[in-house]
Coordinates of C-alpha atoms in Angstrom, one line a residue:
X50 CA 21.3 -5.6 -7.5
X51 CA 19.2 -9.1 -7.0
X52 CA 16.8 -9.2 -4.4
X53 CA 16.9 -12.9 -2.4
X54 CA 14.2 -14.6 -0.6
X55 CA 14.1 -16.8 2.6
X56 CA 11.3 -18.7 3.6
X57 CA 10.4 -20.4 6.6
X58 CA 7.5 -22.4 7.7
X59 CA 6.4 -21.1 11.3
X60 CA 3.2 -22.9 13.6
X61 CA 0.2 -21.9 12.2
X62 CA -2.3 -19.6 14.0
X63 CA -4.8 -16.9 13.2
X64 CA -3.7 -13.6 11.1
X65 CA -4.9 -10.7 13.3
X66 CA -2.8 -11.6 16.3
X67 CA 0.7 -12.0 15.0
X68 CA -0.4 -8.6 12.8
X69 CA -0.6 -6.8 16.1
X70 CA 2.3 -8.5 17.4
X71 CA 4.2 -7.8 14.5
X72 CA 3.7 -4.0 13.6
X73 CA 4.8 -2.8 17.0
X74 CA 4.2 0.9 16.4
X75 CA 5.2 1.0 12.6
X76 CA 3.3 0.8 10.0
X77 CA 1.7 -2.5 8.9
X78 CA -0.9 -4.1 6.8
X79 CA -3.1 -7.1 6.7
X80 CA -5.4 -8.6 4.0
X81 CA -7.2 -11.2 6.0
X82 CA -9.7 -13.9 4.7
X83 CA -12.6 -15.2 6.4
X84 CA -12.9 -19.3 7.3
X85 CA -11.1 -21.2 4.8
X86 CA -13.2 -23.3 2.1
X87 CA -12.2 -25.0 -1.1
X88 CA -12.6 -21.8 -3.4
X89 CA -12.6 -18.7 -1.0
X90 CA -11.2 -17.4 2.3
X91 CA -7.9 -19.5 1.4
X92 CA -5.3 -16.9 2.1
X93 CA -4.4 -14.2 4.1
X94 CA -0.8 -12.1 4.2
X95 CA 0.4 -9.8 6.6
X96 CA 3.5 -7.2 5.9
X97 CA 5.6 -5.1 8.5
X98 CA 8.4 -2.9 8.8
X99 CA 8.4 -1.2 5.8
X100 CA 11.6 0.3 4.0
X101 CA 10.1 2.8 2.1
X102 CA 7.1 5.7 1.7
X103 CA 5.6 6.8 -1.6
X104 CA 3.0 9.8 -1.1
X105 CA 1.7 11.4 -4.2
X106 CA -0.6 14.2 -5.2
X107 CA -1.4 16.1 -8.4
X108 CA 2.5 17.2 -9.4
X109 CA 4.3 16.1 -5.9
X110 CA 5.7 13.0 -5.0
X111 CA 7.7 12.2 -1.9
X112 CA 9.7 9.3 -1.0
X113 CA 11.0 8.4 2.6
X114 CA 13.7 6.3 3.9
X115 CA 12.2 4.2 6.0
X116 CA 14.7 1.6 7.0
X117 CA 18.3 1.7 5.7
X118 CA 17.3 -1.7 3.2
X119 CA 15.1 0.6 1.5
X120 CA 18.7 3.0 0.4
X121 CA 19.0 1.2 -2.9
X122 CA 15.3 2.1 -3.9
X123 CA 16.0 5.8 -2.9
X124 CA 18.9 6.2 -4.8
X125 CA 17.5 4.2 -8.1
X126 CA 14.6 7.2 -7.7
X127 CA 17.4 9.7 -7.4
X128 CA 19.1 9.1 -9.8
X129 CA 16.4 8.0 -12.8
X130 CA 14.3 10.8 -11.8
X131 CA 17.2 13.9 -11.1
X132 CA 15.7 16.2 -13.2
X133 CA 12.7 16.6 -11.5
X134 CA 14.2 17.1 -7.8
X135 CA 12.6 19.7 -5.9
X136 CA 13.7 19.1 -2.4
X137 CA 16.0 17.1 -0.9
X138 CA 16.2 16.8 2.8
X139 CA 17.7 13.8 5.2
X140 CA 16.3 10.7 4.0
X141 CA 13.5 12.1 2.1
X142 CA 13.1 12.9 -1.8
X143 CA 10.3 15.2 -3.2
X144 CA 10.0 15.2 -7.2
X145 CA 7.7 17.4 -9.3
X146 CA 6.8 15.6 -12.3
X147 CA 3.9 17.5 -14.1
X148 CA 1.4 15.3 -16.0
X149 CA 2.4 15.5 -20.1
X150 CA 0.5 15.6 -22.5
X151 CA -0.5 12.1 -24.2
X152 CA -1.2 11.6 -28.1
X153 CA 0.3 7.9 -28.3
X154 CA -0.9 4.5 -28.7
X155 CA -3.8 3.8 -25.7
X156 CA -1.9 0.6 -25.0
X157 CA 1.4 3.0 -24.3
X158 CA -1.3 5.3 -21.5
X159 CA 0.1 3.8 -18.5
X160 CA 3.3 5.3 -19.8
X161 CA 2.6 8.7 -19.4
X162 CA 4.6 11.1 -17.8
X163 CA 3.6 11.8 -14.1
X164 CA 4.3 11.0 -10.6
X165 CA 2.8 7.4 -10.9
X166 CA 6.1 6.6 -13.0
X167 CA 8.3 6.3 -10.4
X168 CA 5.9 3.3 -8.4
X169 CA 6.8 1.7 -12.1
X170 CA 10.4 3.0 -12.3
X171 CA 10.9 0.7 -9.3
X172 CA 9.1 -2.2 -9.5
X173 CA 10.5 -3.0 -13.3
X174 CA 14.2 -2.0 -11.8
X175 CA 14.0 -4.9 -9.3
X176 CA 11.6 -7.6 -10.3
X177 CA 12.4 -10.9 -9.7
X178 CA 11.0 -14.5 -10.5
X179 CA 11.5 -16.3 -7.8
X180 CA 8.2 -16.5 -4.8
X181 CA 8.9 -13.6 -2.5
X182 CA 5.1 -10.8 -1.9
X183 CA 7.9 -7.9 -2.1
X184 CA 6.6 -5.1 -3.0
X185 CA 4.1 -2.0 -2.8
X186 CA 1.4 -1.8 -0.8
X187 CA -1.1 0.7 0.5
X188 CA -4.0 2.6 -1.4
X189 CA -5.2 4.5 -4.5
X190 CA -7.5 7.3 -4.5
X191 CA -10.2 7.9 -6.8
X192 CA -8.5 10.6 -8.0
X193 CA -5.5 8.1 -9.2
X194 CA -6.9 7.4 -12.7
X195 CA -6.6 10.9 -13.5
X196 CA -2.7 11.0 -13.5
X197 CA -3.3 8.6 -16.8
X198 CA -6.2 9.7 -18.5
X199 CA -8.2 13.8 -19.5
X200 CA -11.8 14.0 -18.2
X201 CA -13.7 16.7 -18.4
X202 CA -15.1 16.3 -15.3
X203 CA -13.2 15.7 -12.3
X204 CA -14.0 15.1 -9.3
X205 CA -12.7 16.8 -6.3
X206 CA -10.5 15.0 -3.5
X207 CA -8.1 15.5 -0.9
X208 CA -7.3 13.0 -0.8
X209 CA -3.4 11.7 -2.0
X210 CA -3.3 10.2 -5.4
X211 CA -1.5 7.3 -3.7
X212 CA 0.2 6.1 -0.6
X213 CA 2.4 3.1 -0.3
X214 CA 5.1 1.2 2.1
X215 CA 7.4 -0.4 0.5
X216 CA 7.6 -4.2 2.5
X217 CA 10.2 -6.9 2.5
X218 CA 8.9 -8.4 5.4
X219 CA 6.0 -10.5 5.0
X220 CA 3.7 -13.1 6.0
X221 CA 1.4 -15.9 4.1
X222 CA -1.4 -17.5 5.9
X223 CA -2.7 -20.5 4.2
X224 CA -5.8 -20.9 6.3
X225 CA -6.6 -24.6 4.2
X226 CA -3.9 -26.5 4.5
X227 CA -3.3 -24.4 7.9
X228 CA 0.1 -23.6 7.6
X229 CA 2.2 -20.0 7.5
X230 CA 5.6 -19.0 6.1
X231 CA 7.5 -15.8 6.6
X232 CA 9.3 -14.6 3.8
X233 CA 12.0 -11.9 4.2
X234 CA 14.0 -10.3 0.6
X235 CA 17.5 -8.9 1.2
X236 CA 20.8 -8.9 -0.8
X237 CA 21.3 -12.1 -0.2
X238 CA 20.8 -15.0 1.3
X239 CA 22.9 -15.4 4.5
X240 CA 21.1 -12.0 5.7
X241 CA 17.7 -13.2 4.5
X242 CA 18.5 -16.7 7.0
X243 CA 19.8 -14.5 9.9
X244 CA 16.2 -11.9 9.6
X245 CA 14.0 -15.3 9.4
X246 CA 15.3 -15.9 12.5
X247 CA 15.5 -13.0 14.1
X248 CA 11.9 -12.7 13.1
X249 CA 10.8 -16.4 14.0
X250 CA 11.9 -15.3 17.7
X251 CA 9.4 -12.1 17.5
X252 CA 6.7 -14.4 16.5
X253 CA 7.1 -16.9 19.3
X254 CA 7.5 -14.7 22.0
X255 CA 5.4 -14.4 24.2
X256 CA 5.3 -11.2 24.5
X257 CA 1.5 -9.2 24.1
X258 CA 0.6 -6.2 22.5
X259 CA -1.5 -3.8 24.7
X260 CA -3.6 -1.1 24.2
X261 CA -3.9 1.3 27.2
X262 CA -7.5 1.7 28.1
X263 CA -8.9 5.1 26.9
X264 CA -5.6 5.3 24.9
X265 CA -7.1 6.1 22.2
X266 CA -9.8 9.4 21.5
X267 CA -11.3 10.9 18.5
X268 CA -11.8 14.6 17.5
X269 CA -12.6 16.3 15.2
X270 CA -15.4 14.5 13.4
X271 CA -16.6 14.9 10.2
X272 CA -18.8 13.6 7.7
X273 CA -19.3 14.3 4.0
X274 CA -21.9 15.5 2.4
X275 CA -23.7 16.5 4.9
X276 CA -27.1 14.4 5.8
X277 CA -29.2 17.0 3.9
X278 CA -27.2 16.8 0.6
X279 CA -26.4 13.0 0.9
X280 CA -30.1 12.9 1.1
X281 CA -30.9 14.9 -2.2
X282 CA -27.8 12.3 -3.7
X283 CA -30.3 10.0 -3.4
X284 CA -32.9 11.5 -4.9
X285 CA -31.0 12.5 -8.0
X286 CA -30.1 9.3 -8.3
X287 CA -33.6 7.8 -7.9
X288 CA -34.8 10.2 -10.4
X289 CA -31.9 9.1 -13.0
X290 CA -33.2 5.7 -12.4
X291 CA -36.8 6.2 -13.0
X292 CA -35.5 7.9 -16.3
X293 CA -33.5 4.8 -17.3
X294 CA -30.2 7.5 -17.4
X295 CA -28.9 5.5 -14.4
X296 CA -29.3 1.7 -13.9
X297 CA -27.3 1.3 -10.4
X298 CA -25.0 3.7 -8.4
X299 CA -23.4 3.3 -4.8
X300 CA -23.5 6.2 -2.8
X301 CA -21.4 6.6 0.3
X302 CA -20.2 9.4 3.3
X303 CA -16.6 9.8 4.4
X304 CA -16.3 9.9 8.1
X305 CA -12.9 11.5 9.0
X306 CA -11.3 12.6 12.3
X307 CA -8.4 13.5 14.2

């Protein structure tokens, strides 16, 4: 199945309001730049509506059906990946792929048997050339380059391996020249005209996303390590320094809540 793109120039403004416009309750992303100049700060994208869900951790992987354009995607993971279905439910998949065991060529690592293969399954299944920002988006834990590689010592985390959205939707800022486009990927092209518009209509509005006042509240707090072992991290690492076994380290605290 090809994948087509439609593009459409749209008035230029700032990234940050049309992302809050645009994610309306879904899930969304924005890589923003700051003022434009000649070599930095050029570009900015924003992505909505995703199709799809990829959580992975350790063995697990779990892929939902977002939207009803992300069906091909599901089935493609269904069907290259059947063997290692452990549940099935609705519009959700769950494989168990345990981590093999790896004696090849280093160039062939990224190879390896684990849930990481089906992020790569998909994007070689339906790559296209032509200008489209399709694709996977989200984060990678620490924790990810352990799906790939044996270390002794590992390092404890949470954390999921990875989370992505699968987007079809997105947005280019060109904060230079000051212009945007909106570029949606369907099956083809008469849908991809009909969504640009669609979409071009949602960006003009002039409708506003609110946030009710005291909408939002945070429980729960946490922060790790605690202030007494950040603060003997430190001196470790001072100490490491003075000993030249250390020449620079960044140390940081994760502040969670619900």
């Amino acid at each position: 199945m090809r994948y087509v793109t439609e593009s459409r120039k749209i008035r230029y403004q700032e990234a940050l309001p049309l992302f809050k416009k645009m994610r309306n309750g879904h899930p969304a992303f924005i890589l923003e730049s700051s003022d434009a100049s000649e070599k930095y700060g050029r570009l900015s994208m924003v992505g909505f509506e995703p199709i799809l869900e990829l959580r992975g951790k350790d063995d697990q992987c779990t892929l939902k059906l977002l939207h009803k354009r992300g069906k091909p995607f599901l089935n493609s993971a269904k069907n290259a990946f059947r063997k290692y279905h452990s549940k099935t439910k609705g519009n959700s998949l769950t494989l168990t792929i345990p981590k093999a065991a790896f004696s090849g060529e280093e160039d062939d690592r990224l190879k390896r048997i684990n849930i990481a293969q089906i992020i790569r399954r998909l994007l070689n299944e339906y790559h296209i050339e032509e200008k489209n920002f399709m694709g996977f988006y989200g984060a990678l834990s620490y924790n990810f380059i352990y799906l790939f590689e044996d270390i002794a010592t590992s390092k404890q985390n949470e954390e999921l391996d990875f989370h992505l959205f699968l987007y079809d939707n997105i947005m280019l800022f060109n904060h230079l020249t000051r212009d945007c486009s909106i570029y949606c990927t369907r099956t083809n092209k008469q849908q991809a005209k009909r969504d640009v518009i669609s979409q071009l209509k949602r960006i003009n509005s002039k409708a506003v996303f609110k946030i009710r006042e005291n909408s939002l509240k945070i429980t729960d707090l946490r922060i790790q390590p605690s202030e007494k072992e950040y603060k003997q991290q430190v001196l470790r690492a001072k100490e490491l320094c003075k000993n030249g076994e250390l020449m620079e380290l960044v140390l940081s605290r994760k502040l969670s809540a619900t």
